Tab-separated table of C-alpha atoms in Angstrom:
chain	number	residue	atom	x	y	z
A	22	MET	CA	86.981	67.242	203.466
A	23	PHE	CA	90.116	69.088	202.366
A	24	CYS	CA	93.034	68.917	204.784
A	25	PRO	CA	95.997	71.322	204.911
A	26	ARG	CA	99.365	70.339	203.531
A	27	LEU	CA	101.893	70.306	206.331
A	28	SER	CA	104.382	72.635	204.651
A	29	LYS	CA	105.071	76.326	204.347
A	30	SER	CA	101.837	76.645	202.414
A	31	LEU	CA	98.445	76.633	204.086
A	32	TRP	CA	95.248	75.691	202.292
A	33	LEU	CA	92.004	77.076	203.658
A	34	ALA	CA	89.072	75.170	202.157
A	35	ALA	CA	85.532	76.506	202.137
A	36	LEU	CA	82.534	74.750	200.639
A	37	LEU	CA	79.180	76.474	200.399
A	38	PRO	CA	76.842	75.633	201.945
A	39	SER	CA	79.452	73.515	203.724
A	40	LEU	CA	82.456	75.395	205.064
A	41	ALA	CA	85.707	74.057	206.463
A	42	PHE	CA	88.669	75.884	207.919
A	43	ALA	CA	92.159	74.728	208.747
A	44	ALA	CA	94.861	76.862	210.276
A	45	LEU	CA	97.085	77.146	213.342
A	46	THR	CA	100.365	78.901	213.947
A	47	GLU	CA	103.350	76.930	215.243
A	48	GLU	CA	103.423	79.271	218.248
A	49	GLU	CA	99.861	78.306	219.197
A	50	MET	CA	100.665	74.619	218.773
A	51	PHE	CA	103.709	74.986	221.061
A	52	PHE	CA	101.827	76.666	223.890
A	53	LYS	CA	98.718	74.480	223.788
A	54	GLY	CA	99.308	71.224	225.651
A	55	VAL	CA	98.456	67.912	223.990
A	56	SER	CA	95.943	67.103	226.721
A	57	GLU	CA	93.977	70.272	225.830
A	58	VAL	CA	93.539	69.480	222.133
A	59	ASN	CA	89.946	68.934	221.049
A	60	ASN	CA	89.471	65.740	218.978
A	61	GLY	CA	86.525	67.005	216.928
A	62	ASP	CA	83.632	66.925	219.406
A	63	LEU	CA	81.631	70.150	219.263
A	64	THR	CA	82.216	72.239	222.379
A	65	PHE	CA	80.804	75.735	222.728
A	66	LEU	CA	83.061	78.030	224.734
A	67	THR	CA	81.621	79.868	227.732
A	68	GLU	CA	84.456	82.413	227.577
A	69	ALA	CA	86.192	83.802	224.512
A	70	PRO	CA	89.938	83.066	224.232
A	71	ALA	CA	92.258	85.789	225.503
A	72	THR	CA	93.804	86.338	222.078
A	73	PRO	CA	91.916	87.020	218.815
A	74	ILE	CA	90.903	83.891	216.904
A	75	HIS	CA	89.844	83.248	213.327
A	76	HIS	CA	86.493	84.980	212.912
A	77	HIS	CA	84.394	83.957	209.931
A	78	GLN	CA	81.533	86.375	209.191
A	79	ASN	CA	78.692	85.804	206.727
A	80	GLN	CA	75.684	87.767	205.615
A	81	ILE	CA	73.176	86.047	203.341
A	82	THR	CA	70.389	88.051	201.722
A	83	LEU	CA	67.378	86.103	200.446
A	84	SER	CA	65.025	87.406	197.756
A	85	PRO	CA	61.739	86.041	196.369
A	86	GLU	CA	63.787	84.459	193.572
A	87	SER	CA	65.748	82.532	196.216
A	88	LEU	CA	62.632	80.464	196.955
A	89	VAL	CA	62.660	79.276	193.350
A	90	THR	CA	66.365	79.065	192.492
A	91	GLY	CA	68.043	78.729	195.891
A	92	TRP	CA	70.515	81.493	194.950
A	93	ALA	CA	71.208	84.266	197.453
A	94	LYS	CA	73.603	87.174	197.863
A	95	LEU	CA	76.634	86.388	200.037
A	96	GLU	CA	78.899	88.856	201.843
A	97	GLN	CA	81.747	87.138	203.672
A	98	CYS	CA	84.806	88.179	205.693
A	99	HIS	CA	87.618	86.205	207.310
A	100	ARG	CA	89.348	88.059	210.149
A	101	HIS	CA	92.476	87.186	212.139
A	102	LEU	CA	93.790	84.754	209.544
A	103	ASP	CA	96.906	82.869	210.547
A	104	PRO	CA	100.187	84.160	209.066
A	105	VAL	CA	101.312	81.824	206.274
A	106	PRO	CA	103.101	82.231	202.928
A	107	ASP	CA	100.166	80.994	200.825
A	108	MET	CA	96.465	80.409	201.431
A	109	GLN	CA	93.380	79.728	199.372
A	110	ILE	CA	89.633	79.695	200.004
A	111	VAL	CA	87.992	77.122	197.738
A	112	TYR	CA	84.236	77.135	197.181
A	113	ASN	CA	81.972	74.425	195.857
A	114	ARG	CA	82.064	75.083	192.120
A	115	ASP	CA	78.362	74.250	191.676
A	116	ARG	CA	77.145	76.483	194.511
A	117	ILE	CA	79.076	79.714	194.000
A	118	ARG	CA	79.244	82.356	191.265
A	119	ASN	CA	80.353	85.955	190.678
A	120	ILE	CA	83.050	86.007	193.384
A	121	ALA	CA	84.644	89.424	193.926
A	122	ILE	CA	87.169	90.580	196.545
A	123	THR	CA	85.952	93.730	198.308
A	124	GLN	CA	88.610	94.191	201.002
A	125	SER	CA	92.087	92.862	201.770
A	126	GLU	CA	94.385	93.835	204.639
A	127	ASN	CA	97.828	92.541	205.663
A	128	ILE	CA	97.915	90.293	202.603
A	129	GLY	CA	100.606	90.697	199.982
A	130	ARG	CA	98.433	89.743	197.044
A	131	SER	CA	94.908	88.365	196.640
A	132	TRP	CA	92.941	87.419	193.532
A	133	VAL	CA	89.997	85.314	192.339
A	134	HIS	CA	90.769	82.193	190.323
A	135	GLU	CA	87.731	80.261	189.091
A	136	ASN	CA	85.914	79.069	192.245
A	137	SER	CA	88.632	80.150	194.690
A	138	VAL	CA	90.268	83.144	196.343
A	139	GLN	CA	94.065	82.952	196.295
A	140	MET	CA	96.345	84.774	198.764
A	141	THR	CA	100.079	85.142	199.246
A	142	GLN	CA	102.171	86.674	202.041
A	143	VAL	CA	99.410	86.475	204.628
A	144	ALA	CA	100.560	88.445	207.679
A	145	ARG	CA	99.270	88.399	211.235
A	146	ASN	CA	95.757	89.846	211.686
A	147	ALA	CA	95.024	89.513	207.975
A	148	LEU	CA	91.538	90.219	206.637
A	149	ILE	CA	89.859	89.164	203.386
A	150	CYS	CA	86.275	90.004	202.369
A	151	ILE	CA	84.317	88.893	199.310
A	152	THR	CA	80.909	89.127	197.731
A	153	ALA	CA	79.336	86.366	195.680
A	154	GLU	CA	76.129	84.530	194.976
A	155	THR	CA	75.603	81.219	196.733
A	156	GLN	CA	73.006	78.511	196.181
A	157	ALA	CA	72.229	78.153	199.862
A	158	LEU	CA	68.467	77.678	200.290
A	159	ALA	CA	66.675	74.377	199.689
A	160	PRO	CA	62.941	73.501	199.850
A	161	ASP	CA	62.040	71.061	202.590
A	162	GLY	CA	58.361	70.333	201.844
A	163	ASN	CA	55.210	71.733	203.463
A	164	ASN	CA	56.244	75.324	202.655
A	165	LEU	CA	59.470	74.871	204.624
A	166	TYR	CA	62.950	75.928	203.487
A	167	THR	CA	66.308	74.991	205.016
A	168	LEU	CA	69.576	76.911	205.075
A	169	SER	CA	72.341	74.442	206.020
A	170	ASN	CA	75.974	75.330	206.724
A	171	GLY	CA	79.052	73.501	207.913
A	172	PRO	CA	81.090	71.850	209.042
A	173	TYR	CA	82.927	74.881	210.333
A	174	MET	CA	86.252	73.993	211.912
A	175	ARG	CA	89.767	75.197	212.626
A	176	ARG	CA	91.938	72.136	212.435
A	177	PHE	CA	95.616	71.300	212.530
A	178	LEU	CA	96.795	67.676	212.410
A	179	ASP	CA	94.327	65.794	214.666
A	180	GLY	CA	93.425	68.758	216.863
A	181	TYR	CA	90.592	71.280	216.676
A	182	TYR	CA	91.105	74.802	217.939
A	183	PRO	CA	88.876	77.757	218.853
A	184	MET	CA	87.150	79.777	216.145
A	185	GLN	CA	84.241	82.186	215.909
A	186	VAL	CA	81.493	82.040	213.292
A	187	SER	CA	78.892	84.774	212.806
A	188	MET	CA	75.961	84.482	210.402
A	189	ARG	CA	73.310	87.061	209.551
A	190	VAL	CA	70.388	86.132	207.289
A	191	ARG	CA	68.135	88.850	205.868
A	192	TRP	CA	65.085	88.588	203.619
A	193	ASP	CA	62.417	90.687	201.924
A	194	ILE	CA	59.887	87.968	201.177
A	195	PRO	CA	56.189	88.238	202.095
A	196	GLU	CA	55.120	85.767	204.824
A	197	PHE	CA	58.658	84.378	205.085
A	198	ARG	CA	59.475	83.672	208.723
A	199	PHE	CA	62.047	81.971	210.907
A	200	VAL	CA	61.006	78.608	212.389
A	201	ASP	CA	63.955	77.151	214.303
A	202	ILE	CA	67.700	76.599	214.370
A	203	ASN	CA	69.930	73.655	215.167
A	204	PRO	CA	71.977	73.478	217.388
A	205	GLU	CA	69.755	74.941	220.059
A	206	VAL	CA	70.614	78.317	221.540
A	207	GLN	CA	72.990	77.986	224.499
A	208	THR	CA	76.031	79.609	226.052
A	209	GLY	CA	78.530	80.047	223.255
A	210	PHE	CA	75.807	79.871	220.570
A	211	GLU	CA	73.669	82.997	220.643
A	212	LEU	CA	70.753	83.961	218.409
A	213	THR	CA	69.148	87.352	217.789
A	214	ARG	CA	65.910	87.950	215.861
A	215	GLU	CA	64.296	90.942	214.185
A	216	ALA	CA	61.358	91.288	211.832
A	217	ASN	CA	63.173	90.329	208.626
A	218	GLU	CA	66.476	88.929	209.840
A	219	ILE	CA	68.116	86.533	212.239
A	220	ALA	CA	71.727	86.229	213.316
A	221	PHE	CA	73.790	83.752	215.274
A	222	ASP	CA	77.237	84.011	216.812
A	223	ALA	CA	79.157	80.906	217.854
A	224	THR	CA	82.493	80.484	219.616
A	225	PHE	CA	83.556	76.862	219.754
A	226	GLU	CA	86.051	74.064	219.223
A	227	GLY	CA	85.406	70.963	217.130
A	228	GLU	CA	83.034	70.768	214.146
A	229	LEU	CA	79.940	72.962	213.922
A	230	ARG	CA	77.051	72.265	211.539
A	231	THR	CA	74.021	74.541	211.521
A	232	ARG	CA	70.524	74.232	210.079
A	233	ILE	CA	68.114	77.153	209.936
A	234	ARG	CA	64.495	76.495	208.913
A	235	PHE	CA	62.045	78.997	207.488
A	236	SER	CA	58.391	78.815	206.474
A	237	THR	CA	56.134	80.686	204.063
A	238	THR	CA	53.016	79.596	205.975
A	239	PRO	CA	51.527	82.406	208.124
A	240	GLU	CA	51.564	81.813	211.859
């Protein structure tokens, strides 16, 4: 796990299929009492925080080739980034390719360097969006396939702070169907389903790991 340097620079690490986030403004640290700080236990929030929080959005599109290679199209956005002089999103070198920045707001400069997205002069309410290909799907035997992600987190020092993660998975694969998801659906972790897509939205503190299973066996 990559931890932020406690300096004027902030490092935002992201590993696909594992993703990790680290960021918190000094103002937020000042106003959040020590007794309120989450120590890493996953807690889904029944009410969204009053102020906007880091929102990480993903859309993964699976094709018939994904069942063979594991590669899928990724569209990803990070909203409400914390204001810092420098930030980077670093992806697992072996599981990402063809990264391209599609949108950047309230960021002085952003560019792709190898398996990372680099940013400078990140202002309040910054937004960065990318497209890429990610090796996200793995066979699980008996015509089952698993899409695993996480841990998602927003961490500063030893505390974990609220964040929102949204994931939409689409496919155009005959007989491909959703089986189940872990964690189970509950308040703060919502799931929606349509014929060829599923989506979850989670608002939480701590570390979130998700596992979505699919099958190519007809019901």
